[in-house]
Protein backbone atom coordinates (compact mmCIF):
# COMPACT_ATOMS: atom_id res chain seq x y z
CA MET A 1 18.74 2.11 -1.17
CA LYS A 2 21.71 -0.26 -1.39
CA GLY A 3 20.79 -3.39 -3.32
CA ILE A 4 17.55 -1.86 -4.63
CA GLY A 5 17.17 -0.96 -8.29
CA SER A 6 20.06 -0.16 -10.59
CA GLY A 7 21.89 2.05 -8.10
CA ARG A 8 21.87 4.93 -10.56
CA VAL A 9 21.09 8.37 -9.13
CA ILE A 10 21.01 11.91 -10.52
CA ASN A 11 24.54 13.20 -10.07
CA SER A 12 23.62 16.69 -11.21
CA ARG A 13 25.40 20.03 -10.96
CA PRO A 14 24.28 23.67 -10.56
CA GLN A 15 24.00 24.30 -14.33
CA ASP A 16 22.02 21.16 -15.18
CA HIS A 17 18.45 20.99 -16.46
CA ILE A 18 16.66 17.88 -15.19
CA PHE A 19 13.64 16.22 -16.85
CA VAL A 20 11.69 13.64 -14.80
CA ASN A 21 8.97 11.57 -16.48
CA PHE A 22 7.10 9.33 -14.04
CA VAL A 23 4.54 6.78 -15.29
CA ASP A 24 2.89 4.39 -12.83
CA HIS A 25 0.02 4.22 -10.35
CA GLY A 26 -0.84 6.99 -7.94
CA ALA A 27 -3.26 7.89 -5.16
CA PRO A 28 -3.90 10.86 -2.88
CA GLY A 29 -0.51 11.94 -1.55
CA LEU A 30 1.68 9.29 -3.20
CA VAL A 31 2.92 7.53 -6.32
CA ALA A 32 3.69 3.83 -6.41
CA PHE A 33 6.58 1.73 -7.67
CA PRO A 34 6.48 -2.07 -8.12
CA SER A 35 7.40 -2.72 -4.48
CA ASP A 36 7.28 0.62 -2.65
CA GLU A 37 5.68 4.07 -2.61
CA LEU A 38 6.88 7.67 -2.59
CA SER A 39 4.90 10.24 -0.63
CA ALA A 40 4.24 13.76 -1.85
CA THR A 41 5.89 15.19 1.26
CA ASP A 42 9.07 13.14 0.74
CA LEU A 43 9.26 14.06 -2.95
CA ASN A 44 8.92 17.78 -2.30
CA ALA A 45 11.38 17.63 0.59
CA VAL A 46 13.99 16.12 -1.76
CA ILE A 47 13.28 18.73 -4.44
CA LYS A 48 13.78 21.54 -1.91
CA LYS A 49 16.94 19.88 -0.58
CA MET A 50 18.37 19.60 -4.11
CA TYR A 51 17.53 23.25 -4.81
CA LYS A 52 19.23 24.39 -1.61
CA ALA A 53 22.30 22.29 -2.44
CA LYS A 54 22.40 23.74 -5.99
CA ARG A 55 21.95 20.33 -7.59
CA PHE A 56 20.14 21.76 -10.63
CA ALA A 57 19.46 24.97 -12.51
CA LYS A 58 15.94 24.04 -13.62
CA MET A 59 13.76 20.96 -13.24
CA LEU A 60 10.75 19.73 -15.25
CA PHE A 61 8.31 17.00 -14.14
CA TYR A 62 5.79 15.15 -16.32
CA VAL A 63 3.79 12.84 -14.02
CA GLU A 64 1.31 10.26 -15.27
CA ALA A 65 -0.63 8.73 -12.37
CA CYS A 66 -4.06 8.83 -10.80
CA GLU A 67 -4.53 11.83 -8.46
CA SER A 68 -1.07 12.98 -9.61
CA GLY A 69 -1.93 16.60 -8.87
CA SER A 70 -1.77 15.72 -5.17
CA MET A 71 2.00 15.27 -5.50
CA PHE A 72 2.46 19.02 -5.98
CA GLU A 73 -0.71 20.92 -5.07
CA ASN A 74 -0.11 23.08 -1.94
CA LEU A 75 3.41 21.62 -1.73
CA LEU A 76 5.64 22.66 -4.64
CA PRO A 77 7.01 26.22 -4.19
CA LYS A 78 6.77 28.68 -7.07
CA ASN A 79 10.27 30.11 -6.59
CA ILE A 80 12.71 27.18 -6.80
CA ASN A 81 12.94 26.76 -10.59
CA VAL A 82 10.76 23.65 -10.79
CA PHE A 83 7.77 23.25 -13.11
CA ALA A 84 5.48 20.21 -13.02
CA THR A 85 2.58 19.01 -15.15
CA THR A 86 0.34 16.10 -14.18
CA ALA A 87 -2.04 13.82 -16.05
CA ALA A 88 -4.80 14.42 -13.53
CA ASN A 89 -5.73 16.79 -10.75
CA ALA A 90 -5.58 15.80 -7.08
CA GLU A 91 -8.90 13.99 -7.02
CA GLU A 92 -9.40 12.00 -10.23
CA SER A 93 -8.15 9.01 -12.17
CA SER A 94 -5.91 9.15 -15.19
CA TYR A 95 -6.85 6.99 -18.20
CA ALA A 96 -5.29 4.11 -20.11
CA CYS A 97 -5.79 3.82 -23.87
CA TYR A 98 -4.68 2.05 -27.06
CA TYR A 99 -5.80 -1.50 -26.27
CA ASP A 100 -3.80 -4.00 -28.34
CA ASP A 101 -5.37 -7.35 -29.23
CA LEU A 102 -2.03 -9.07 -29.78
CA ARG A 103 -0.55 -8.10 -26.41
CA GLN A 104 -3.93 -8.06 -24.66
CA THR A 105 -3.21 -4.89 -22.74
CA TYR A 106 -3.35 -1.09 -23.02
CA LEU A 107 -0.20 0.31 -24.59
CA GLY A 108 -0.44 3.88 -23.35
CA ASP A 109 -2.27 6.48 -21.34
CA VAL A 110 -4.06 9.50 -22.77
CA TYR A 111 -1.80 12.17 -21.21
CA SER A 112 1.50 10.53 -22.11
CA VAL A 113 0.38 9.57 -25.61
CA ASN A 114 -0.60 13.18 -26.24
CA TRP A 115 2.69 14.74 -25.13
CA MET A 116 4.82 12.07 -26.82
CA GLU A 117 2.97 12.35 -30.13
CA ASP A 118 3.33 16.13 -30.01
CA THR A 119 7.04 15.78 -29.21
CA ASP A 120 7.47 13.54 -32.29
CA GLU A 121 5.79 16.09 -34.53
CA GLU A 122 7.31 19.38 -33.37
CA ASN A 123 10.66 21.16 -33.59
CA LEU A 124 11.81 21.03 -29.97
CA SER A 125 14.16 23.98 -30.42
CA LYS A 126 11.11 26.15 -31.09
CA GLU A 127 8.13 24.68 -29.23
CA THR A 128 7.81 25.87 -25.63
CA ILE A 129 6.80 23.82 -22.63
CA GLN A 130 3.71 26.04 -22.28
CA THR A 131 2.66 25.40 -25.86
CA GLN A 132 2.88 21.66 -25.34
CA PHE A 133 1.09 21.91 -21.99
CA GLU A 134 -1.83 23.79 -23.54
CA LEU A 135 -2.05 21.30 -26.42
CA VAL A 136 -1.96 18.27 -24.12
CA LYS A 137 -4.47 19.87 -21.76
CA GLY A 138 -6.83 20.45 -24.67
CA GLU A 139 -6.49 16.97 -26.16
CA THR A 140 -6.69 15.11 -22.84
CA ASN A 141 -10.46 15.09 -22.39
CA THR A 142 -10.56 12.24 -19.89
CA SER A 143 -8.91 14.06 -16.96
CA HIS A 144 -7.73 17.55 -16.04
CA VAL A 145 -4.09 18.12 -16.95
CA GLU A 146 -2.60 20.53 -14.37
CA GLU A 147 0.52 22.66 -13.89
CA TYR A 148 2.38 23.55 -10.68
CA GLY A 149 5.46 25.35 -9.45
CA ASP A 150 7.35 28.07 -11.31
CA LEU A 151 5.13 28.80 -14.31
CA ASN A 152 7.80 31.05 -15.82
CA LEU A 153 9.81 27.95 -16.73
CA ALA A 154 7.08 27.02 -19.18
CA LYS A 155 8.34 29.80 -21.44
CA LEU A 156 11.47 27.73 -22.19
CA VAL A 157 11.65 25.52 -25.26
CA LEU A 158 11.31 21.77 -24.82
CA GLY A 159 14.82 21.20 -26.14
CA GLU A 160 16.21 22.74 -22.93
CA PHE A 161 15.12 19.53 -21.19
CA PHE A 162 14.64 16.91 -23.90
CA GLY A 163 18.10 17.35 -25.41
CA GLY A 164 19.92 19.32 -28.08
CA SER A 165 20.04 16.76 -30.91
CA PHE A 166 16.86 16.81 -32.93
CA ALA A 167 15.57 14.28 -35.40
CA ASP A 168 13.23 15.20 -38.21
CA PRO A 169 9.61 15.54 -37.06
CA ILE A 170 7.55 12.37 -37.29
CA VAL A 171 3.92 12.87 -38.25
CA LEU A 172 1.71 9.76 -38.11
CA PRO A 173 -2.07 9.36 -38.41
CA LYS A 174 -3.79 10.00 -35.11
CA ALA A 175 -5.02 6.79 -33.52
CA SER A 176 -8.34 6.79 -31.71
CA LYS A 177 -8.38 7.06 -27.92
CA THR A 178 -12.08 6.22 -27.64
CA ASP A 179 -11.18 3.03 -25.76
CA ALA A 180 -9.80 5.07 -22.82
CA VAL A 181 -10.60 3.57 -19.43
CA PRO A 182 -9.88 4.82 -15.88
CA SER A 183 -6.65 3.28 -14.61
CA GLU A 184 -8.40 1.86 -11.56
CA GLN A 185 -10.72 -0.16 -13.85
CA VAL A 186 -8.05 -1.57 -16.15
CA TYR A 187 -7.48 -4.92 -14.40
CA MET A 188 -11.13 -5.97 -14.39
CA LYS A 189 -11.65 -4.59 -17.89
CA LEU A 190 -8.80 -6.76 -19.21
CA LEU A 191 -10.31 -9.84 -17.56
CA ALA A 192 -13.71 -9.06 -19.07
CA ILE A 193 -12.11 -8.78 -22.52
CA LYS A 194 -10.45 -12.17 -22.03
CA VAL A 195 -13.83 -13.72 -21.17
CA GLU A 196 -15.41 -12.10 -24.22
CA LYS A 197 -12.67 -13.29 -26.58
CA ALA A 198 -12.30 -16.79 -25.12
CA THR A 199 -12.37 -19.47 -27.83
CA SER A 200 -13.38 -22.42 -25.65
CA LYS A 201 -15.68 -23.17 -22.74
CA GLU A 202 -12.69 -24.05 -20.57
CA GLU A 203 -10.90 -20.79 -21.34
CA ARG A 204 -14.04 -18.78 -20.69
CA HIS A 205 -14.53 -20.56 -17.35
CA TYR A 206 -10.92 -19.89 -16.33
CA TRP A 207 -11.14 -16.15 -16.90
CA SER A 208 -14.58 -15.96 -15.32
CA GLU A 209 -13.09 -17.64 -12.26
CA GLN A 210 -10.33 -15.02 -12.18
CA ILE A 211 -12.99 -12.31 -12.06
CA ARG A 212 -14.78 -14.10 -9.23
CA SER A 213 -11.53 -14.52 -7.28
CA ALA A 214 -10.59 -10.86 -7.75
CA GLY A 215 -14.03 -9.84 -6.51
CA ALA A 216 -13.68 -11.96 -3.37
CA LYS A 217 -10.27 -10.46 -2.57
CA ARG A 218 -11.60 -6.96 -3.17
CA SER A 219 -14.52 -7.67 -0.85
CA PHE A 220 -12.16 -8.67 1.98
CA LEU A 221 -10.09 -5.53 1.54
CA THR A 222 -13.20 -3.33 1.35
CA LYS A 223 -14.48 -4.78 4.65
CA THR A 224 -11.18 -3.79 6.27
CA LEU A 225 -11.54 -0.23 4.98
CA VAL A 226 -15.12 -0.06 6.25
CA LYS A 227 -13.94 -1.11 9.73
CA ILE A 228 -11.34 1.67 9.70
CA ALA A 229 -13.93 4.19 8.49
CA ASN A 230 -16.42 3.12 11.17
CA ALA A 231 -13.77 3.53 13.85
CA VAL A 232 -12.81 7.09 12.89
CA ALA A 233 -16.15 8.49 11.70
CA ASP A 234 -17.57 11.34 13.78
CA ASN A 235 -20.98 9.82 13.22
CA PRO A 236 -21.07 6.11 12.44
CA ALA A 237 -24.12 6.64 10.24
CA ARG A 238 -23.86 5.03 6.81
CA SER A 239 -23.73 8.39 5.03
CA ASN A 240 -20.75 9.53 7.09
CA VAL A 241 -18.81 6.31 6.54
CA GLU A 242 -19.57 6.39 2.81
CA ALA A 243 -18.29 9.98 2.65
CA LEU A 244 -14.99 8.92 4.19
CA LEU A 245 -14.65 6.05 1.72
CA ARG A 246 -15.83 7.72 -1.48
CA THR A 247 -15.40 11.50 -1.35
CA ARG A 248 -12.77 12.83 -3.75
CA ARG A 249 -11.31 16.22 -2.83
CA PRO A 250 -7.94 18.01 -2.95
CA ILE A 251 -5.68 17.55 0.08
CA ASP A 252 -5.45 20.73 2.12
CA GLU A 253 -1.99 21.98 3.05
CA ASP A 254 -2.27 21.04 6.73
CA SER A 255 -3.22 17.42 6.07
CA HIS A 256 -0.27 16.23 3.98
CA GLU A 257 1.92 15.20 6.93
CA CYS A 258 -0.94 13.25 8.53
CA LEU A 259 -1.67 11.51 5.23
CA ALA A 260 1.99 10.61 4.64
CA VAL A 261 2.21 8.92 8.04
CA ALA A 262 -1.14 7.14 7.60
CA ASN A 263 -0.36 5.90 4.08
CA LYS A 264 3.01 4.49 5.14
CA PHE A 265 1.55 2.74 8.17
CA PHE A 266 -1.36 1.28 6.17
CA SER A 267 1.04 -0.02 3.52
CA LYS A 268 3.26 -1.63 6.15
CA THR A 269 0.57 -3.02 8.44
CA CYS A 270 -2.65 -3.55 6.45
CA PHE A 271 -2.02 -4.01 2.72
CA SER A 272 1.01 -3.03 0.67
CA LEU A 273 -0.16 -0.16 -1.52
CA ALA A 274 2.48 -0.97 -4.14
CA LYS A 275 1.57 -4.66 -4.31
CA ASN A 276 -2.22 -4.37 -4.04
CA GLU A 277 -3.65 -2.04 -6.68
CA PHE A 278 -7.16 -2.15 -5.25
CA ALA A 279 -5.83 -0.95 -1.89
CA LEU A 280 -3.93 1.84 -3.64
CA PHE A 281 -7.08 2.97 -5.44
CA ASN A 282 -9.16 3.14 -2.23
CA ALA A 283 -7.25 3.32 1.07
CA PRO A 284 -5.38 6.63 0.59
CA ARG A 285 -8.68 8.36 -0.25
CA LEU A 286 -10.18 7.16 3.04
CA LEU A 287 -7.08 8.22 4.97
CA ALA A 288 -6.95 11.62 3.24
CA ASN A 289 -10.59 12.31 4.10
CA ALA A 290 -10.00 11.29 7.71
CA CYS A 291 -6.97 13.58 8.01
CA MET A 292 -8.89 16.50 6.52
CA ASP A 293 -11.80 15.81 8.90
CA GLY A 294 -9.48 16.31 11.86
CA VAL A 295 -8.51 12.72 12.67
CA SER A 296 -4.85 12.71 13.71
CA ALA A 297 -2.19 10.42 12.31
CA LYS A 298 -1.79 8.96 15.81
CA GLN A 299 -5.49 8.06 15.93
CA LEU A 300 -5.37 6.48 12.48
CA VAL A 301 -2.31 4.43 13.38
CA GLN A 302 -4.02 3.16 16.53
CA VAL A 303 -7.15 2.16 14.60
CA MET A 304 -5.14 0.38 11.90
CA GLN A 305 -3.18 -1.53 14.56
CA GLU A 306 -6.47 -2.81 15.96
CA VAL A 307 -8.14 -3.59 12.63
CA CYS A 308 -5.32 -4.99 10.49
CA THR A 309 -4.56 -8.31 12.18
CA HIS A 310 -4.68 -10.47 9.02
CA GLN A 311 -1.71 -12.14 7.37
CA PRO A 312 0.13 -10.15 4.66
CA MET A 313 -1.60 -10.30 1.27
CA THR A 314 -0.52 -9.26 -2.24
CA GLY A 315 -2.05 -9.29 -5.68
CA ILE A 316 -5.41 -7.70 -4.86
CA HIS A 317 -6.09 -5.85 -8.12
C-alpha cells in the first residue's frame, strides 16, 4: 500500500475497541473505494488475522453500501468479538436521501442519517448498540438493516466505541426522507433533475446529451455482460441468461471464493468496478449467480479473457 492513501493504519492493541464506519458503493461480495475494491473474503480474513494476533478487544462495523450484508453473511464468525450492522441485506440496494438544491446532490443515505441523528440525540453512555440497531432498523424502511457476528456485543453502550467525552444531546426537527432513491439510480436521477431545472435551451440540451451518452456507454457494458452470461449459461435460452443477469440472492458459503476471484479478474480485465459504477451495480450479481450455479472461477476467467478485448474504459455510471 506504499504511496496509496494517507499511509495511516490501525495500530491497535489487545485492549482496544475499534469502530469502523464504511460509506461508499457496494455489490455482491465487495465494497468499492475510488480506485479499488475490497472483497468480502479479504475483509474477513484480515478481521480473523487481527483477532488471532490480539489486535483488538472488540470491534464494531457500521457499513453503508448496496448489498452490504454480503460482506459478512456466512463469513463473519460469531465468536471473535466482532459485531457488524449493514444498511442493506446481501441482495438489495441501499438508498440515498436529502437532495440539496444548492449542491445538486444527495447529502446522505437513509441508514447513516438514521444512526447519526440518533447518536446526536442520545446519551451514549446509556444507549446500547442493540437499542440503536433496533431504532435504525425500524426507521430505515427502504432496505433491510441487518446484524452479523457476535450479537452479545450489542449489549454494550455506544460510548464504548464512539468515545468517552459526550456533548449535550442535539435534538433537531426530523427532515423528510421521502426523496430516497436507490443508490444505483442516483447518477441518472441527478441528470434528470438537471434537465428539469435547466434555465435555458442550451443548458437543457447539454444535460439531455449527458443522459444520452451515459445510456450509450451503459448499453456497451450491458452487451459485454450478456456475452459473458451467454457463454456460461447452462441453457442459452433468454430466460436462463436473464436469470444470471438479474436474479438477486444471498451468496452461499461455498461460492464466496469463486466470486472473489471472478470480481477481481473482471475489474482488472473487463471494466474497473471502482471506476465504473454501472459495472459495479451489475457485473458482480452476474458473477455471483454463475458461481452459485456451479460455474467455476477458472471457467469464468477463461470466458472473460475471450469476451473482454476492448480498451480500458472508465466513467460508466
